[in-house]
CSV table of C-alpha atoms in Angstrom, one decimal:
chain,number,residue,atom,x,y,z
A,1,MET,CA,152.1,77.6,46.3
A,2,ARG,CA,148.7,75.9,46.8
A,3,ASP,CA,147.9,78.0,49.9
A,4,GLY,CA,148.7,81.3,48.1
A,5,LEU,CA,146.6,80.2,45.1
A,6,LYS,CA,143.7,79.4,47.3
A,7,ASP,CA,143.9,82.7,49.2
A,8,ASN,CA,143.8,84.6,45.8
A,9,MET,CA,141.0,82.4,44.6
A,10,ARG,CA,138.9,83.2,47.7
A,11,ALA,CA,139.6,86.9,47.2
A,12,ILE,CA,138.7,87.0,43.5
A,13,PHE,CA,136.0,84.3,43.3
A,14,GLY,CA,134.8,83.8,46.8
A,15,ALA,CA,135.8,80.2,46.7
A,16,ASP,CA,139.1,78.3,46.8
A,17,ASP,CA,138.2,75.3,44.6
A,18,VAL,CA,138.4,77.2,41.4
A,19,VAL,CA,139.5,75.1,38.3
A,20,LEU,CA,142.6,76.1,36.4
A,21,LEU,CA,141.9,75.4,32.8
A,22,THR,CA,144.7,75.0,30.3
A,23,ASP,CA,145.5,73.6,26.9
A,24,ASP,CA,148.7,72.0,28.2
A,25,ALA,CA,148.5,68.5,29.7
A,26,ARG,CA,151.8,68.8,31.5
A,27,LEU,CA,150.8,71.9,33.2
A,28,SER,CA,147.4,70.4,34.2
A,29,HIS,CA,149.3,67.3,35.6
A,30,TRP,CA,151.7,69.5,37.6
A,31,LEU,CA,148.9,71.5,39.1
A,32,THR,CA,147.0,68.4,40.1
A,33,GLU,CA,150.1,66.9,41.7
A,34,SER,CA,150.5,70.2,43.6
A,35,GLY,CA,147.0,69.9,45.0
A,36,VAL,CA,145.3,72.3,42.7
A,37,ARG,CA,142.1,71.5,40.7
A,38,ALA,CA,143.1,71.6,37.1
A,39,ALA,CA,141.7,70.4,33.7
A,40,THR,CA,142.3,70.7,30.0
A,41,PHE,CA,139.7,71.8,27.5
A,42,GLY,CA,139.2,68.3,26.1
A,43,GLY,CA,136.4,67.2,28.4
A,44,MET,CA,134.3,70.3,27.8
A,45,LEU,CA,134.9,70.3,24.0
A,46,SER,CA,133.6,66.7,23.9
A,47,GLY,CA,130.6,67.5,26.0
A,48,ARG,CA,131.8,65.1,28.8
A,49,ASP,CA,132.4,67.9,31.3
A,50,ALA,CA,130.3,70.9,32.1
A,51,PRO,CA,132.0,74.3,32.2
A,52,PRO,CA,132.9,75.2,35.8
A,53,PRO,CA,131.2,78.2,37.5
A,54,GLN,CA,134.6,79.8,38.1
A,55,ALA,CA,137.9,79.3,36.3
A,56,ILE,CA,141.4,80.6,35.9
A,57,VAL,CA,142.2,80.1,32.2
A,58,VAL,CA,145.9,79.6,31.4
A,59,PRO,CA,146.6,79.1,27.7
A,60,LEU,CA,150.2,78.2,26.7
A,61,ASP,CA,149.7,77.8,22.9
A,62,TYR,CA,146.9,79.6,21.1
A,63,GLY,CA,147.1,77.0,18.3
A,64,ARG,CA,145.8,74.3,20.7
A,65,LEU,CA,142.9,76.5,21.9
A,66,PRO,CA,139.3,76.3,20.7
A,67,SER,CA,138.2,79.2,18.5
A,68,ARG,CA,137.4,82.5,20.2
A,69,ARG,CA,133.7,81.9,19.4
A,70,ALA,CA,133.8,78.4,20.9
A,71,LEU,CA,135.6,79.7,24.0
A,72,ARG,CA,133.0,82.5,24.4
A,73,ASP,CA,130.1,80.1,24.1
A,74,MET,CA,131.7,77.5,26.4
A,75,LEU,CA,132.5,80.0,29.2
A,76,ALA,CA,129.6,82.4,28.7
A,77,GLU,CA,128.3,81.7,32.3
A,78,THR,CA,131.7,81.2,33.9
A,79,SER,CA,133.6,83.8,36.0
A,80,VAL,CA,137.0,83.8,34.3
A,81,LEU,CA,140.4,85.2,35.2
A,82,TRP,CA,142.5,85.0,32.1
A,83,MET,CA,146.2,84.4,32.5
A,84,SER,CA,147.3,84.5,28.8
A,85,LEU,CA,150.8,83.2,29.1
A,86,ALA,CA,150.7,82.2,25.4
A,87,SER,CA,151.1,85.9,24.4
A,88,PHE,CA,154.6,85.8,25.9
A,89,SER,CA,155.9,82.3,25.9
A,90,SER,CA,154.7,78.7,25.5
A,91,ASP,CA,157.5,77.4,27.8
A,92,PHE,CA,156.4,75.0,30.5
A,93,GLU,CA,158.9,76.1,33.1
A,94,ALA,CA,158.0,79.7,32.5
A,95,ALA,CA,154.3,78.8,33.0
A,96,LYS,CA,155.1,77.1,36.3
A,97,TYR,CA,157.0,80.2,37.4
A,98,ALA,CA,154.1,82.4,36.4
A,99,ILE,CA,151.6,80.5,38.5
A,100,GLU,CA,154.0,80.4,41.5
A,101,LYS,CA,154.5,84.2,41.3
A,102,PHE,CA,150.7,84.7,41.0
A,103,SER,CA,150.3,82.7,44.2
A,104,GLU,CA,152.8,85.0,46.0
A,105,ILE,CA,151.0,88.2,45.1
A,106,ASP,CA,148.7,89.6,47.8
A,107,ILE,CA,145.8,90.4,45.5
A,108,PRO,CA,143.7,92.4,48.0
A,109,ARG,CA,146.8,94.6,48.7
A,110,SER,CA,147.5,95.1,45.0
A,111,VAL,CA,143.9,96.2,44.3
A,112,ALA,CA,144.1,98.5,47.3
A,113,MET,CA,147.3,100.0,45.8
A,114,ASN,CA,145.5,100.3,42.4
A,115,ARG,CA,142.9,102.5,44.1
A,116,ARG,CA,145.6,104.6,45.9
A,117,VAL,CA,147.5,105.1,42.6
A,118,LEU,CA,144.3,106.0,40.8
A,119,THR,CA,143.3,108.5,43.4
A,120,LYS,CA,146.7,110.1,43.2
A,121,LEU,CA,146.5,110.4,39.4
A,122,LEU,CA,142.9,111.7,39.4
A,123,LEU,CA,143.6,114.3,42.1
A,124,ALA,CA,146.8,115.5,40.5
A,125,ARG,CA,146.3,118.9,38.8
A,126,GLU,CA,148.7,118.8,35.8
A,127,GLU,CA,151.8,116.7,36.3
A,128,VAL,CA,153.2,113.8,38.4
A,129,THR,CA,156.7,112.4,38.5
A,130,LEU,CA,158.0,108.8,38.3
A,131,SER,CA,161.4,108.2,39.7
A,132,GLY,CA,163.9,105.6,40.8
A,133,PRO,CA,167.6,104.8,40.3
A,134,GLY,CA,168.4,106.1,36.8
A,135,THR,CA,164.8,107.0,36.1
A,136,GLU,CA,163.3,110.5,36.2
A,137,LEU,CA,160.1,110.9,34.3
A,138,ARG,CA,157.5,113.7,34.1
A,139,LEU,CA,153.9,112.6,33.3
A,140,ARG,CA,151.7,115.4,32.1
A,141,LEU,CA,148.0,114.5,32.7
A,142,PRO,CA,145.0,115.5,30.6
A,143,ASP,CA,141.7,116.9,32.0
A,144,ALA,CA,140.0,113.6,31.2
A,145,LEU,CA,142.3,110.7,32.2
A,146,GLN,CA,141.5,107.2,31.0
A,147,LEU,CA,143.0,104.5,33.1
A,148,VAL,CA,143.0,100.7,32.9
A,149,SER,CA,143.1,98.9,36.3
A,150,ARG,CA,141.1,96.7,38.6
A,151,THR,CA,139.6,98.5,41.6
A,152,ARG,CA,137.0,95.9,42.6
A,153,LEU,CA,138.4,92.7,44.0
A,154,GLU,CA,135.7,90.2,43.4
A,155,LEU,CA,134.6,88.9,40.0
A,156,LEU,CA,130.9,88.9,39.4
A,157,PRO,CA,129.1,85.8,38.1
A,158,ASP,CA,130.0,85.4,34.3
A,159,GLU,CA,132.5,88.3,34.5
A,160,HIS,CA,135.8,87.9,32.7
A,161,SER,CA,139.0,89.8,33.6
A,162,THR,CA,142.7,89.6,32.8
A,163,VAL,CA,145.2,88.9,35.5
A,164,GLY,CA,147.3,91.9,34.6
A,165,ASN,CA,144.5,94.3,35.5
A,166,TYR,CA,144.8,93.2,39.2
A,167,PHE,CA,148.4,94.5,39.6
A,168,GLU,CA,148.9,97.5,37.3
A,169,VAL,CA,147.5,100.9,36.6
A,170,ALA,CA,148.0,101.6,32.9
A,171,MET,CA,147.3,104.4,30.5
A,172,SER,CA,148.0,104.8,26.8
A,173,PRO,CA,149.5,108.0,25.2
A,174,THR,CA,149.1,106.5,21.7
A,175,ASP,CA,146.0,105.0,20.0
A,176,LEU,CA,145.9,101.9,17.9
A,177,ALA,CA,146.6,103.8,14.7
A,178,GLY,CA,149.8,105.3,16.1
A,179,ASN,CA,148.4,108.8,16.8
A,180,ILE,CA,150.1,110.4,19.8
A,181,ASP,CA,148.0,112.1,22.5
A,182,THR,CA,149.1,115.7,22.9
A,183,ASP,CA,147.4,116.0,26.3
A,184,LEU,CA,148.7,112.9,28.1
A,185,SER,CA,152.5,113.2,27.7
A,186,ILE,CA,155.6,111.6,29.2
A,187,SER,CA,159.2,112.7,29.0
A,188,GLY,CA,162.5,112.0,30.7
A,189,THR,CA,164.9,109.2,31.3
A,190,LEU,CA,164.2,105.5,32.0
A,191,ARG,CA,166.5,102.9,33.3
A,192,ILE,CA,165.5,99.6,31.7
A,193,ASP,CA,166.1,96.6,34.0
A,194,SER,CA,164.2,94.0,31.9
A,195,VAL,CA,162.4,93.7,28.6
A,196,LEU,CA,159.3,91.7,27.7
A,197,VAL,CA,157.6,91.2,24.4
A,198,ALA,CA,154.1,89.9,23.6
A,199,LYS,CA,151.6,89.5,20.8
A,200,HIS,CA,147.8,89.4,20.9
A,201,ARG,CA,146.1,86.2,19.8
A,202,GLU,CA,144.4,88.2,17.0
A,203,LEU,CA,147.7,89.1,15.4
A,204,LYS,CA,148.0,87.1,12.2
A,205,GLY,CA,150.1,86.8,9.0
A,206,VAL,CA,153.5,88.2,8.3
A,207,ARG,CA,153.6,90.4,11.3
A,208,ALA,CA,152.8,87.6,13.7
A,209,ASP,CA,155.7,85.6,12.2
A,210,ARG,CA,158.1,88.3,13.5
A,211,PHE,CA,157.5,87.2,17.1
A,212,ALA,CA,160.6,85.0,17.2
A,213,ALA,CA,162.8,87.9,16.0
A,214,ALA,CA,161.2,90.2,18.6
A,215,ALA,CA,161.7,87.7,21.4
A,216,GLU,CA,165.4,87.5,20.4
A,217,ILE,CA,165.7,91.3,20.6
A,218,ALA,CA,164.1,91.2,24.0
A,219,GLU,CA,166.4,88.5,25.2
A,220,GLU,CA,169.5,90.3,24.0
A,221,MET,CA,168.4,93.5,25.6
A,222,ARG,CA,167.7,91.7,28.9
A,223,LYS,CA,171.3,90.4,28.9
A,224,ALA,CA,172.6,94.0,28.3
A,225,CYS,CA,170.5,95.6,31.1
A,226,PRO,CA,170.6,98.1,32.7
A,227,LEU,CA,170.0,100.3,29.7
A,228,TYR,CA,169.2,104.0,29.7
A,229,VAL,CA,166.7,105.5,27.3
A,230,THR,CA,165.4,109.0,26.7
A,231,ILE,CA,161.7,109.8,26.1
A,232,VAL,CA,160.6,113.2,24.7
A,233,ASP,CA,156.8,114.0,24.4
A,234,ASN,CA,155.7,110.3,24.2
A,235,ARG,CA,158.5,109.1,21.9
A,236,PHE,CA,161.6,107.1,22.6
A,237,VAL,CA,164.4,109.2,21.0
A,238,GLY,CA,167.6,107.5,22.2
A,239,GLY,CA,169.1,104.6,24.0
A,240,PHE,CA,167.8,101.5,22.1
A,241,GLY,CA,171.2,101.3,20.3
A,242,PRO,CA,171.6,98.3,17.9
A,243,TRP,CA,168.0,97.2,18.7
A,244,ALA,CA,166.2,100.4,17.6
A,245,GLU,CA,165.6,99.2,14.0
A,246,GLY,CA,164.4,95.8,15.1
A,247,ILE,CA,162.0,97.2,17.6
A,248,ASP,CA,160.5,99.5,15.0
A,249,ALA,CA,160.3,96.7,12.5
A,250,THR,CA,158.6,94.2,14.7
A,251,SER,CA,156.3,96.5,16.8
A,252,GLY,CA,155.1,98.4,13.7
A,253,PRO,CA,157.0,101.1,11.8
A,254,GLU,CA,154.0,103.4,12.0
A,255,TYR,CA,154.7,103.9,15.7
A,256,GLN,CA,158.3,105.3,15.2
A,257,GLY,CA,159.2,104.8,18.8
A,258,ALA,CA,155.9,106.2,20.2
A,259,VAL,CA,155.1,105.2,23.8
A,260,THR,CA,151.9,103.1,23.7
A,261,GLU,CA,151.7,102.3,27.4
A,262,VAL,CA,152.6,103.9,30.7
A,263,ALA,CA,152.0,101.5,33.6
A,264,LEU,CA,152.7,101.3,37.3
A,265,GLY,CA,153.1,97.8,38.7
A,266,THR,CA,151.2,97.2,41.9
A,267,GLY,CA,152.1,93.5,42.4
A,268,MET,CA,154.6,94.5,45.0
A,269,LEU,CA,156.7,91.4,44.8
A,270,PRO,CA,160.3,91.9,46.0
A,271,PRO,CA,162.3,92.5,42.8
A,272,GLU,CA,165.0,90.2,44.0
A,273,SER,CA,162.6,87.3,44.1
A,274,LEU,CA,161.8,87.6,40.4
A,275,ASP,CA,163.5,86.0,37.4
A,276,TRP,CA,163.9,89.0,35.2
A,277,ASN,CA,165.4,86.9,32.4
A,278,LEU,CA,162.1,85.3,31.6
A,279,ASN,CA,159.7,86.6,29.0
A,280,CYS,CA,156.8,86.1,31.3
A,281,LEU,CA,153.4,87.9,31.8
A,282,LEU,CA,153.7,87.9,35.6
A,283,ASN,CA,156.9,90.0,35.5
A,284,GLU,CA,155.0,92.8,33.8
A,285,GLY,CA,153.3,94.4,36.8
A,286,ALA,CA,155.2,92.6,39.6
A,287,ALA,CA,157.4,95.6,40.5
A,288,GLY,CA,158.3,99.1,39.4
A,289,ILE,CA,156.9,100.8,36.3
A,290,HIS,CA,157.0,100.0,32.6
A,291,LEU,CA,156.7,101.8,29.3
A,292,GLY,CA,155.5,100.1,26.2
A,293,VAL,CA,156.0,100.3,22.4
A,294,GLY,CA,153.6,98.6,19.9
A,295,ASN,CA,150.0,97.4,20.7
A,296,GLY,CA,150.2,93.6,20.2
A,297,LEU,CA,147.4,93.7,17.7
A,298,THR,CA,149.2,95.2,14.6
A,299,GLY,CA,152.7,94.3,15.8
A,300,MET,CA,154.6,93.1,18.8
A,301,HIS,CA,154.2,94.9,22.1
A,302,PHE,CA,157.5,95.6,24.0
A,303,ASP,CA,157.5,96.4,27.7
A,304,PHE,CA,160.6,98.2,29.1
A,305,ILE,CA,160.6,97.7,32.9
A,306,SER,CA,162.3,99.8,35.5
A,307,THR,CA,162.0,97.6,38.5
A,308,GLU,CA,162.7,100.1,41.3
A,309,ALA,CA,160.9,103.2,39.9
A,310,ARG,CA,157.7,104.4,41.5
A,311,LEU,CA,155.0,107.0,41.2
A,312,ASP,CA,156.0,109.8,43.7
A,313,ILE,CA,153.2,109.7,46.1
A,314,ALA,CA,153.2,112.4,48.9
């Protein structure tokens, strides 16, 4: 694990002695014992330790983190790769798994694949297909295509990025208000092999309290996989079965099954090496494609992963 982490640190930061910052003392201790530089936020908050020039920040529990303003001020001059595991799970074993899987991803290769996928999408005239066992999707593209992905490997000084941007190419057919894009459209069938659920740190109040119920739905669905769902013009119209009402209730009833994310995973880890039973950020772009419901800011965000599906690239 240590060698893989150092390889990815060198690729992203130009150095292999990057500090992993976390709010979890057990995780910090485990990383240190594994030969990885690690620290908790306590030293910096007390003023005892200066912020590092480069850091991978791995929060496990947002309730233990400094405020967003304090974090912004503290890390204003730090290059940061955010691995926000707390959005998915606070479980210590899941965090260890996530870091181990990150160390196995060939980051330069993933970024190169991001560029290849982006080129394919930008050069496509009107439509591309996504296919795999049990999955046949048609993606109609708009004239102006907006994509989220990392195409530059190195982080600049004081630049912040999220880990997921390094190994996925994502687009959104639905805006934050639940309005469906009529130009960017996806339809067809999707075989679901795993389900993830996440919430944004900014989600507060009653809707945030529904995360436990959403996580239970995701776990039940994972146990029932593979599942087969139908999408028509950016909306899931069948296949969620007994979980349909729960998905609507926890992700936000204003969406009514609208697809909020279409993403292609470029982590290129062997699917058989992954634990698809875990609700873990690092599974999201590790293999295959995934479609999402909900935005994480006004309700839960579900990812439905087809682990063997791919963009059909000639």
